[in-house]
Coordinates of N, CA and C in Angstrom, one line a residue:
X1 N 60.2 -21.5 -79.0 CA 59.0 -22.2 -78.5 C 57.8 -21.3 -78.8
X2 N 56.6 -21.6 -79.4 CA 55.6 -21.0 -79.7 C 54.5 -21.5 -79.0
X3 N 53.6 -20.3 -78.4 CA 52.2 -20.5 -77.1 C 51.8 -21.6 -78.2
X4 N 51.6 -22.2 -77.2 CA 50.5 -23.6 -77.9 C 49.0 -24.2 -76.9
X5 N 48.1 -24.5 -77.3 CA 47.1 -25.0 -76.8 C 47.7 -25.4 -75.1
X6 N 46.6 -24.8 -74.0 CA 47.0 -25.4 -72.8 C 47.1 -27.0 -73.0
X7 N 46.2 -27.7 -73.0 CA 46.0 -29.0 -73.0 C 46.8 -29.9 -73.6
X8 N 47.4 -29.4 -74.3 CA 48.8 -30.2 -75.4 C 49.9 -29.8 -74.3
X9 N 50.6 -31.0 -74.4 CA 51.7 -31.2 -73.7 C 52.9 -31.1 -75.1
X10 N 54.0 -30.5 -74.9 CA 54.9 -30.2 -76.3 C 54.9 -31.1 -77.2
X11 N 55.3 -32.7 -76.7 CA 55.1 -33.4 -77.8 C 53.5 -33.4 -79.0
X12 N 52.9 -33.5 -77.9 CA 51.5 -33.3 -78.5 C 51.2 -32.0 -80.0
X13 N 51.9 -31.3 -79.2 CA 51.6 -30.0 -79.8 C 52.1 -30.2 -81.1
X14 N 53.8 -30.9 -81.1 CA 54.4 -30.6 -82.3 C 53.8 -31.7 -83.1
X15 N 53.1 -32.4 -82.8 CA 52.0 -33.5 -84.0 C 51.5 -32.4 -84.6
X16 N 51.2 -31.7 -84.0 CA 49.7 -31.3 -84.1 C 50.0 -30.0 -85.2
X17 N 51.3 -29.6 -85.0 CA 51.7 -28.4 -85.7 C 52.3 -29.2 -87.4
X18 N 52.7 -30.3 -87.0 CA 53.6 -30.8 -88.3 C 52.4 -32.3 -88.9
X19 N 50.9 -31.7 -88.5 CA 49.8 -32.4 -89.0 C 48.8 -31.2 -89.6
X20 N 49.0 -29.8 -89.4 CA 48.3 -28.6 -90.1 C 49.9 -28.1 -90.4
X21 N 48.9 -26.7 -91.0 CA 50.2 -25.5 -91.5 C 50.8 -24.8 -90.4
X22 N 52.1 -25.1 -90.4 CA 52.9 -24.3 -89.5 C 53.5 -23.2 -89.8
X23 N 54.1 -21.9 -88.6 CA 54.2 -20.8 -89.2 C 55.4 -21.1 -90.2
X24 N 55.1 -19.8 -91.1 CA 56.1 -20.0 -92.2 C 57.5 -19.2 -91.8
X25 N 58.2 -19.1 -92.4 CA 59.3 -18.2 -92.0 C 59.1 -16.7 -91.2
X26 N 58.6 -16.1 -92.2 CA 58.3 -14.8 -91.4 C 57.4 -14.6 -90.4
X27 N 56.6 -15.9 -90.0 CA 55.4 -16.3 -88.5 C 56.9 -16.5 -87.7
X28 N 57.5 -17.2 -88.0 CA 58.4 -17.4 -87.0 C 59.6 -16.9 -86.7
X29 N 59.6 -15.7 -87.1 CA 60.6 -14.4 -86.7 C 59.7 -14.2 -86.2
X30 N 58.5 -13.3 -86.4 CA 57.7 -12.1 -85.9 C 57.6 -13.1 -84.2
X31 N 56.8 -14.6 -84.0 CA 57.3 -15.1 -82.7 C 58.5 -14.7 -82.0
X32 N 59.6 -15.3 -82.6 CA 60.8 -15.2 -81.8 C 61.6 -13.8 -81.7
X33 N 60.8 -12.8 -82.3 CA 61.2 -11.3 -82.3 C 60.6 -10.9 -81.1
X34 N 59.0 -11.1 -81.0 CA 58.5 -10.9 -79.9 C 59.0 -11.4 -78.4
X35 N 59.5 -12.6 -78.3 CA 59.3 -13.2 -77.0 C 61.0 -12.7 -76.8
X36 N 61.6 -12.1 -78.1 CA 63.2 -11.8 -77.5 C 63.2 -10.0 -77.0
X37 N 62.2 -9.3 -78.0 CA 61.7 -8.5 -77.5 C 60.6 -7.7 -76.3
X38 N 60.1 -8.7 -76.2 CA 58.6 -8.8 -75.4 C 58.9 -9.7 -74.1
X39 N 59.7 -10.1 -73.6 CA 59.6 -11.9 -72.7 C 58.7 -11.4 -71.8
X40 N 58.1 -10.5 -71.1 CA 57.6 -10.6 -70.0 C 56.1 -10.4 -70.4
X41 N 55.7 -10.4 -71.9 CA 54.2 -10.2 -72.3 C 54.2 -11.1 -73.9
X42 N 55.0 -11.6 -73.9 CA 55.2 -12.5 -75.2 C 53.5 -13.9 -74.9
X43 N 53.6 -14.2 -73.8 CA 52.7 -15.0 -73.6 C 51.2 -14.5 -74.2
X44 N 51.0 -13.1 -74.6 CA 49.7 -12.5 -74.9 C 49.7 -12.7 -76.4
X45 N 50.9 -13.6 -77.4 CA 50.5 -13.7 -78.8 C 49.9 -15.1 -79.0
X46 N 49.0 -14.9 -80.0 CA 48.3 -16.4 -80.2 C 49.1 -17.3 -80.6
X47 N 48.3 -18.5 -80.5 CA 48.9 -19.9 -80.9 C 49.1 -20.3 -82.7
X48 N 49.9 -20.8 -82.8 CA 50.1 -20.9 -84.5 C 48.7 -21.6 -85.0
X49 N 47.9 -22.5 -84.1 CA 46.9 -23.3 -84.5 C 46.0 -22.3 -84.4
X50 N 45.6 -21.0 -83.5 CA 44.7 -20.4 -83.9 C 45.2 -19.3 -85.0
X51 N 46.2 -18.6 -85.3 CA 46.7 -18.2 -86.6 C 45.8 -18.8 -87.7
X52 N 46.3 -20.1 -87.5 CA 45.6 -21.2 -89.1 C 44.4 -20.9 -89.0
X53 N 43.6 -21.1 -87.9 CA 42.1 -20.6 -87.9 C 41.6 -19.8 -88.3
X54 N 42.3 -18.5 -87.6 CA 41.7 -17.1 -88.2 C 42.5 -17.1 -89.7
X55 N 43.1 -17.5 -90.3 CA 43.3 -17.4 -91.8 C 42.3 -18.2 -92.3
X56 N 41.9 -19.9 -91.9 CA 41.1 -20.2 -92.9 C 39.5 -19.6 -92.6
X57 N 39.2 -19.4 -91.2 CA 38.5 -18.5 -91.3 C 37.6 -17.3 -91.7
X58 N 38.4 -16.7 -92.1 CA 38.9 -15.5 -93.1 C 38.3 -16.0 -94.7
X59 N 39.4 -16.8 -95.0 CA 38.8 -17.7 -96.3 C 37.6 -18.0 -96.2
X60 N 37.3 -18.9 -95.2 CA 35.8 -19.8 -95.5 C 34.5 -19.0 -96.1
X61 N 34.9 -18.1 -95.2 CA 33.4 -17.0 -95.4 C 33.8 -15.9 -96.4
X62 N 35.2 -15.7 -97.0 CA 35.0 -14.9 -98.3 C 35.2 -13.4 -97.4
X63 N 35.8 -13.0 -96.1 CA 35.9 -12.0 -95.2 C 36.6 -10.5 -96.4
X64 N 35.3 -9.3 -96.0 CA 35.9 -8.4 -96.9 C 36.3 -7.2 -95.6
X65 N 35.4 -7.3 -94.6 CA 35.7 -6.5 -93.8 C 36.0 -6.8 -92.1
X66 N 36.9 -7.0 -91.4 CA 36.9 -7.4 -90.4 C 38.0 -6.6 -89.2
X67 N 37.6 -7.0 -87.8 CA 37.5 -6.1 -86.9 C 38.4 -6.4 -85.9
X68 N 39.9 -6.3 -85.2 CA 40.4 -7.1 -84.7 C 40.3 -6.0 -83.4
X69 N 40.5 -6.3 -82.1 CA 40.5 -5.6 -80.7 C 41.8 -6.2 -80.0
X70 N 42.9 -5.4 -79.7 CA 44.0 -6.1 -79.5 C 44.7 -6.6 -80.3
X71 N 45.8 -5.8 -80.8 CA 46.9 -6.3 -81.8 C 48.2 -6.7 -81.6
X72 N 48.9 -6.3 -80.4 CA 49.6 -7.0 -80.0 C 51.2 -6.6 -80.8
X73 N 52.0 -7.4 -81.3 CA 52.6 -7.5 -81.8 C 52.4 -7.8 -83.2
X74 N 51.2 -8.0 -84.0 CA 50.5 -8.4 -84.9 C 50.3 -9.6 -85.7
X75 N 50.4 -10.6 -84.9 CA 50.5 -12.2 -85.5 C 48.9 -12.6 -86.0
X76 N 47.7 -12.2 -84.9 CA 46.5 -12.1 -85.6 C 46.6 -11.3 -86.2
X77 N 46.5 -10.0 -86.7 CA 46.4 -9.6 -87.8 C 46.6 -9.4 -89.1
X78 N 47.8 -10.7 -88.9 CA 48.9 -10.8 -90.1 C 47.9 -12.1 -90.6
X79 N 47.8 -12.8 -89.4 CA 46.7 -14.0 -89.9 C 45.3 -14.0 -90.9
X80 N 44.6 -13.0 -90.4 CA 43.7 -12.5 -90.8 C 43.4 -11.8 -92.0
X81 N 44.2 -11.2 -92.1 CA 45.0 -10.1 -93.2 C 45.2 -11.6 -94.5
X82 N 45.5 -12.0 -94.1 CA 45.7 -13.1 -95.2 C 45.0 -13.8 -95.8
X83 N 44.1 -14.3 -94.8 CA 42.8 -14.6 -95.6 C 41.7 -13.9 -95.8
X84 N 42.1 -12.3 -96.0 CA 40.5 -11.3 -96.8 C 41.0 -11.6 -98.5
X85 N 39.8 -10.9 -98.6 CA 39.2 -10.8 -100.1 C 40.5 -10.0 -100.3
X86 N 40.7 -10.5 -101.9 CA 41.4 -10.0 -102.9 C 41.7 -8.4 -102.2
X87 N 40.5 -7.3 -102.2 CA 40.3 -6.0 -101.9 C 39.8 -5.9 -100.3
X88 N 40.1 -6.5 -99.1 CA 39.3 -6.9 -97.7 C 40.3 -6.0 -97.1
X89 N 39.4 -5.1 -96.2 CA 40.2 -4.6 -95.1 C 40.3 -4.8 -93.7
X90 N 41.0 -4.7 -93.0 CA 41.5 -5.0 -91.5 C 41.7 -3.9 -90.5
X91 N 40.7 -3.6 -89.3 CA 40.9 -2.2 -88.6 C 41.3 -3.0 -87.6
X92 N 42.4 -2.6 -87.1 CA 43.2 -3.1 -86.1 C 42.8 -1.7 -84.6
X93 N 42.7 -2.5 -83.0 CA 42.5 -1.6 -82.5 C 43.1 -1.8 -81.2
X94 N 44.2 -0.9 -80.7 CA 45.4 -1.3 -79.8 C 45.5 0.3 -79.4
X95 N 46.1 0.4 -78.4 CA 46.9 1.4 -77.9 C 48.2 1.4 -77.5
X96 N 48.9 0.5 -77.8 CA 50.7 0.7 -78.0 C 51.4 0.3 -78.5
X97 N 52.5 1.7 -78.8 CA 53.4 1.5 -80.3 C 54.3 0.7 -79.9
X98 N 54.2 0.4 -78.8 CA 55.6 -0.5 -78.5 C 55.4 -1.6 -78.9
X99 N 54.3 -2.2 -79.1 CA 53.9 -3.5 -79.5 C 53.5 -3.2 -81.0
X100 N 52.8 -2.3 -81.0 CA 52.3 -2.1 -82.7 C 53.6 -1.7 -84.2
X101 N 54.7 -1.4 -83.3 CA 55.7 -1.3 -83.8 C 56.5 -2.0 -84.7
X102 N 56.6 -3.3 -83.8 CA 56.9 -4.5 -84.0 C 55.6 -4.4 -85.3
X103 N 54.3 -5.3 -85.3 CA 53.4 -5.7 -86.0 C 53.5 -5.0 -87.2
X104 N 53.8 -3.8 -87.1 CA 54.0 -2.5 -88.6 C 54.8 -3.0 -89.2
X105 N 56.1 -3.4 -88.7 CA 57.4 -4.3 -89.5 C 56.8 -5.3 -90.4
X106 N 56.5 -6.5 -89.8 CA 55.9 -7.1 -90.2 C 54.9 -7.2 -91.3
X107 N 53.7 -6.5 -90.6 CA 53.0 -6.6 -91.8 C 53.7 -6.1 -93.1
X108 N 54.3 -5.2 -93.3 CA 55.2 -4.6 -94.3 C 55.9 -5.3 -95.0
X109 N 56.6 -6.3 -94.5 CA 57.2 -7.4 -94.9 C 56.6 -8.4 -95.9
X110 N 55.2 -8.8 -94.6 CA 54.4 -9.8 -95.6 C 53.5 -9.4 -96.5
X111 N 53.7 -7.9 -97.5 CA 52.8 -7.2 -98.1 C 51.3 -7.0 -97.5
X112 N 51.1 -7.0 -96.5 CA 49.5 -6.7 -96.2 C 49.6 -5.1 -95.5
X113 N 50.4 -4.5 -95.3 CA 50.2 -3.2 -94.7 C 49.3 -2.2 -95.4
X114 N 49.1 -2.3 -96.4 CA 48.0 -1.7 -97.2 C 46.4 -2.1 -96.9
X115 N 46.2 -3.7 -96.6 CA 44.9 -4.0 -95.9 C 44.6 -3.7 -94.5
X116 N 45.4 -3.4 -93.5 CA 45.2 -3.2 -92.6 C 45.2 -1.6 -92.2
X117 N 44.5 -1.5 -91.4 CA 44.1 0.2 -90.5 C 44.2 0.2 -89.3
X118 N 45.6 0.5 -88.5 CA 45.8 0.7 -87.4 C 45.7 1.9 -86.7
X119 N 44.2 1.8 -85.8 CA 44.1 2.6 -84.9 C 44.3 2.9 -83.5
X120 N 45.7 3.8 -82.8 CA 46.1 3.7 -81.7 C 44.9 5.2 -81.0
X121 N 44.2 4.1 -80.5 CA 43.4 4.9 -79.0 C 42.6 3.7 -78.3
X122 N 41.7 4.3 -77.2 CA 41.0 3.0 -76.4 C 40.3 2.0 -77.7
X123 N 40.0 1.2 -77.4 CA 39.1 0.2 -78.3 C 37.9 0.8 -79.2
X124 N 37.3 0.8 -77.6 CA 36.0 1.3 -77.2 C 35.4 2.3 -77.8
X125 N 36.3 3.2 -77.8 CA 36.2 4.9 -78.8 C 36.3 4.1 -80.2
X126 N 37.2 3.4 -80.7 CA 37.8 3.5 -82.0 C 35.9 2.9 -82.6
X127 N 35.6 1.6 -81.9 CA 34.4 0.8 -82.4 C 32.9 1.4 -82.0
X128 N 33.0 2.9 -80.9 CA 31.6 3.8 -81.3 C 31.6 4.4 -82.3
X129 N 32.8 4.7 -82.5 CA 33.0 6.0 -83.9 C 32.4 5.4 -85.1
X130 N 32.1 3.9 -84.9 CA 32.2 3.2 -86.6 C 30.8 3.4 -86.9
X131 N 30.1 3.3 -87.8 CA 28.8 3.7 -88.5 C 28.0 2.5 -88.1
X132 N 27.0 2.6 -87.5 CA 26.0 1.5 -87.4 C 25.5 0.6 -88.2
X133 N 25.7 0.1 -88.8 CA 25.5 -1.0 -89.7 C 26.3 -2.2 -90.2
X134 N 25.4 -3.2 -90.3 CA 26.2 -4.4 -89.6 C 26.9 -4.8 -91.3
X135 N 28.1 -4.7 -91.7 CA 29.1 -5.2 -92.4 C 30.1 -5.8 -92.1
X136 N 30.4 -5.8 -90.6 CA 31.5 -7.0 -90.4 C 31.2 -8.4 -91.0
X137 N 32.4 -8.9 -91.5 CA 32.7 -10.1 -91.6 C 33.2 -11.1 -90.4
X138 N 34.3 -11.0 -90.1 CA 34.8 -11.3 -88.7 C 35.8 -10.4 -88.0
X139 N 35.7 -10.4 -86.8 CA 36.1 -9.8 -85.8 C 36.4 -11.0 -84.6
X140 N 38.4 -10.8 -83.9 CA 38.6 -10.8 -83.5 C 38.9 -10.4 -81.9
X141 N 38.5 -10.6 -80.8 CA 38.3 -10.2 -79.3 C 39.7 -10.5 -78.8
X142 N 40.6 -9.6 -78.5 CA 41.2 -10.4 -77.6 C 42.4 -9.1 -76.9
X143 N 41.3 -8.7 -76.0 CA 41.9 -7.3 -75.3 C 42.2 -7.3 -73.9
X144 N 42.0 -6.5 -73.1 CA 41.8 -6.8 -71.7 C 40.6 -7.2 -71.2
X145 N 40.0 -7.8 -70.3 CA 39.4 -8.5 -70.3 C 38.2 -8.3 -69.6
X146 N 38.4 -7.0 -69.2 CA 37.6 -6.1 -68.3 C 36.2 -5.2 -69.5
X147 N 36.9 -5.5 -70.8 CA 36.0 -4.7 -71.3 C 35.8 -6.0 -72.3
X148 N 35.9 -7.0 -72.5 CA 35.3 -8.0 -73.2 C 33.5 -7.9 -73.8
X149 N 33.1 -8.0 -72.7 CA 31.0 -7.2 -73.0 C 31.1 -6.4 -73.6
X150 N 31.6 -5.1 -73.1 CA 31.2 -3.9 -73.9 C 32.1 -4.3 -75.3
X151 N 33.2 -4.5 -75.6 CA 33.5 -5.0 -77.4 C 32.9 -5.4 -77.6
X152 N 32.2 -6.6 -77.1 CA 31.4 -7.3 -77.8 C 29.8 -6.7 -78.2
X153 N 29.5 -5.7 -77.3 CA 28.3 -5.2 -77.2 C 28.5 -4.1 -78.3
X154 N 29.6 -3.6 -78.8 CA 29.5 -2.7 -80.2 C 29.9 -3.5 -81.4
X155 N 30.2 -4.7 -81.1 CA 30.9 -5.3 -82.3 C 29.6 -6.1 -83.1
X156 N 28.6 -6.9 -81.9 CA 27.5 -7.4 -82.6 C 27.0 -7.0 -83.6
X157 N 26.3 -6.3 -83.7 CA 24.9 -5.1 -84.2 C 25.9 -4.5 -85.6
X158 N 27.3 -5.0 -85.2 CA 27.9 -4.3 -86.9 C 28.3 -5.0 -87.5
X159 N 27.9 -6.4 -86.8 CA 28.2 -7.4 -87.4 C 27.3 -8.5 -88.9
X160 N 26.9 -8.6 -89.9 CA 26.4 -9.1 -90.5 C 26.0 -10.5 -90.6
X161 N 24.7 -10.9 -90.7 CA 24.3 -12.2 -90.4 C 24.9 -13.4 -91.8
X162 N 25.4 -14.1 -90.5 CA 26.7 -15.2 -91.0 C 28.2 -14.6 -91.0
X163 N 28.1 -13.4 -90.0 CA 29.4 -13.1 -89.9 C 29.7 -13.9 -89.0
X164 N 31.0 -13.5 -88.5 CA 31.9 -14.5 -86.8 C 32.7 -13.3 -86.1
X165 N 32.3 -13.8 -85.4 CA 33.2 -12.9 -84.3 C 33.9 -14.4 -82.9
X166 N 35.3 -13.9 -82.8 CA 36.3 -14.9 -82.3 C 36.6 -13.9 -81.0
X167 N 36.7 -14.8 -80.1 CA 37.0 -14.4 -78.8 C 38.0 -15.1 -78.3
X168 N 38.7 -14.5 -77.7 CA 40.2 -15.5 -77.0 C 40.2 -15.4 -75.2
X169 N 40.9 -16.3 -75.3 CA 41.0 -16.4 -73.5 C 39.9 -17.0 -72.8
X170 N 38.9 -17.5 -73.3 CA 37.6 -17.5 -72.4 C 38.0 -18.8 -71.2
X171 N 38.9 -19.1 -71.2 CA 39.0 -20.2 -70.3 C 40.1 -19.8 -69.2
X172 N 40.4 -18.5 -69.5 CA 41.5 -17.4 -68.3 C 42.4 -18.5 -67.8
X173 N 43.2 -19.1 -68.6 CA 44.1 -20.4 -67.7 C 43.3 -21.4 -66.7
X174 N 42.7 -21.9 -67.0 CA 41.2 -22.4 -65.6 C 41.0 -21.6 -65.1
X175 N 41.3 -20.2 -64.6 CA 41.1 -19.7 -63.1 C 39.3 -19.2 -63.3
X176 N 38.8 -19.7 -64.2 CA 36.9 -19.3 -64.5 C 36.6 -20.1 -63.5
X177 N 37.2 -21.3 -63.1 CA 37.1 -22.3 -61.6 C 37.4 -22.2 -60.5
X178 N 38.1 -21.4 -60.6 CA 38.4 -21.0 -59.2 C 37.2 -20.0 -57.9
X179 N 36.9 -20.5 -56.9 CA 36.2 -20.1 -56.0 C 36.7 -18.6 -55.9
X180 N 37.6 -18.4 -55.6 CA 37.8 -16.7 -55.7 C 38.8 -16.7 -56.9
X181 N 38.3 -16.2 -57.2 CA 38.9 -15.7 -58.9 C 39.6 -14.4 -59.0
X182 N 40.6 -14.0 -59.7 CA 41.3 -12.4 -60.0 C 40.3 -12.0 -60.7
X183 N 40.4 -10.0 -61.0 CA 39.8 -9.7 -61.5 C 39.2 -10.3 -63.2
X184 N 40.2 -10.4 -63.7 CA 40.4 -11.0 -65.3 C 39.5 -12.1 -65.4
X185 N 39.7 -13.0 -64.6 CA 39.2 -14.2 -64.8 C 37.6 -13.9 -64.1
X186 N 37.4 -13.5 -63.5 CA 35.8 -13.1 -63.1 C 35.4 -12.4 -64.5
X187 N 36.0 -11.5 -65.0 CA 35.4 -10.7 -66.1 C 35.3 -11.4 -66.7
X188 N 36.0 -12.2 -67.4 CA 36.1 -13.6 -68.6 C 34.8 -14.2 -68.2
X189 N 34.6 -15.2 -67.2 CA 33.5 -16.0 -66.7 C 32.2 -14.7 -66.8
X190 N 32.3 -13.7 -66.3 CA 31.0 -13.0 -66.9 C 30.4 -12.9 -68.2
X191 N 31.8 -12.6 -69.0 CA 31.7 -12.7 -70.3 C 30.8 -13.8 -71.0
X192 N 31.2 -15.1 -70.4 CA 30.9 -16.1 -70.8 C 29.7 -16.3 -70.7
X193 N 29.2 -16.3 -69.6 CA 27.8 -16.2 -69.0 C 26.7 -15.6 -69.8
X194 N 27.1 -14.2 -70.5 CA 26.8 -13.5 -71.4 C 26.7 -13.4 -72.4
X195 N 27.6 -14.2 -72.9 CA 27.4 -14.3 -74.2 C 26.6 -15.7 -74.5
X196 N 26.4 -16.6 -74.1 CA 25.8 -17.6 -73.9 C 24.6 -17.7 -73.9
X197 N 24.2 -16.4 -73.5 CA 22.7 -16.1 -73.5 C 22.1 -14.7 -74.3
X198 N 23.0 -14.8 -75.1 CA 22.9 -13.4 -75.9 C 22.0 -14.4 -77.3
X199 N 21.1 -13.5 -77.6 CA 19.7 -14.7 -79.1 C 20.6 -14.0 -79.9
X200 N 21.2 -12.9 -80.1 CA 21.7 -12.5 -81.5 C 22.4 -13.4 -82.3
X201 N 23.2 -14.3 -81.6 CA 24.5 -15.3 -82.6 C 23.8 -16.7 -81.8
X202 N 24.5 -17.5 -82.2 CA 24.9 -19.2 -81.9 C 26.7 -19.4 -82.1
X203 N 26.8 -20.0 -81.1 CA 28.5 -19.9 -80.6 C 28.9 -21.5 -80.2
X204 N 29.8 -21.5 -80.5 CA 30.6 -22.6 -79.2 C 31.9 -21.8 -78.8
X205 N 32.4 -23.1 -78.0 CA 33.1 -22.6 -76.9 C 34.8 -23.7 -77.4
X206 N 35.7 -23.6 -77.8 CA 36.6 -24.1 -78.0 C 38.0 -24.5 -77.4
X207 N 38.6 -25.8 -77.2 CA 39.5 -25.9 -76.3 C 40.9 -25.4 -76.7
X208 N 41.2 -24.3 -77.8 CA 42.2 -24.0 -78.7 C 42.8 -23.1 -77.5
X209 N 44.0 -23.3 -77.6 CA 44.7 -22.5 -76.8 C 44.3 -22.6 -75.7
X210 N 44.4 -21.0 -74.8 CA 43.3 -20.5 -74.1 C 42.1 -20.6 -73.8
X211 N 41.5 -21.4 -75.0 CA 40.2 -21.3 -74.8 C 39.7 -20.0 -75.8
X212 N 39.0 -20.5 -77.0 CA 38.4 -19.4 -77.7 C 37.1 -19.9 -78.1
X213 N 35.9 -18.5 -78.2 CA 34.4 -18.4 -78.4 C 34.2 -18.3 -79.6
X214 N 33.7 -18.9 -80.5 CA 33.7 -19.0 -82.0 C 32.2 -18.7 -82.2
X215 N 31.3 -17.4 -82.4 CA 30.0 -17.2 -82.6 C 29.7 -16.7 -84.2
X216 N 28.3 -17.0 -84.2 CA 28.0 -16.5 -85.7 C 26.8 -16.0 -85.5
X217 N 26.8 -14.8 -86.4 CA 25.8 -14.1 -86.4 C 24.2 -14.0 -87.1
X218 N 23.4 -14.7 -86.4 CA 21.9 -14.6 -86.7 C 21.5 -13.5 -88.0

């Protein structure tokens, strides 16, 4: 079984998967490796429908350089990775091999381990260190949730106008509705709040999954 959009109920979903591209063979090991290896955090890899996204994604805009925050076991990255430029690179930014371990396999497998640059330390450090100037193409969000602003606040400004930057979770399982909220989900709804009124990009707000922020940059 692969995460699928909240709002789809399973039948729903499997339309919906066998009406776009579904994972190919090696999407669906690196899934079912994870959730046999991972079950108690498996739920933190994306949905095959946002996969497809961030690949055509990737494509639409011709992506040469792009920024992912949270890699996970590497299913976005492997997504992403697939739709850069002929020569497009991928800085991946995680702090555990236990998870990135897994993703290393992988990519290796699907020949992209040469586009990708995986850096294990905080985020936050990896995306000050980078040179000020905006050449991102797209960049992926999807970390803990507490630092959501601040990614986003080093990721803009390096971001290049007509780039995208993709956020995940913004809909924290409903709990952005909830009268008392957990930490995660108050940070998310801040997030949101914030980014919504940020002039740099124009964004929407997407019912994919979790809930993902699809902005572009001014």
């Amino acid at each position: 079984m692969t995460r699928k959009s909240a709002q789809l109920d399973e039948q729903l979903h499997e339309y919906l998967l066998q009406h776009g591209p579904r994972p190919d063979t090696l999407q669906r090991e690196l899934i079912e490796d994870t959730q046999r290896l991972l079950p108690d955090s498996a739920d933190m890899q994306i949905s095959p429908e946002q996969a497809s996204l961030l690949t055509l994604l990737a494509k639409a805009i011709r992506a040469e350089y792009a920024v992912e925050v949270g890699t996970f076991t590497g299913y976005s990255a492997l997504a992403i990775a697939r739709g850069l430029n002929k020569d497009g690179r991928l800085l991946c930014c995680d702090v555990s091999t236990e998870y990135t371990d897994v993703a290393r396999h992988f990519w290796h497998r699907a020949g992209v381990s040469e586009r990708i640059e995986l850096r294990l330390a905080p985020a936050l450090d990896t995306l000050r260190g980078l040179e000020n100037t905006a050449v991102i193409d797209l960049s992926f969000i999807d970390a803990d949730k507490t630092g959501y602003i601040a990614y986003w606040n080093e990721i803009v400004p390096r971001t290049r106008s007509g780039g995208f930057i993709v956020v995940d979770n913004v809909l924290a399982g409903g709990r952005v509705l909830h009268e008392r909220q957990d930490e995660s989900a108050h940070a998310i709804h801040e997030f949101n709040r914030y980014a919504l009124r940020d002039q740099r990009v124009e964004l929407t707000m997407l019912p994919i999954s979790d809930g993902i922020t699809l902005a572009r940059r001014h």
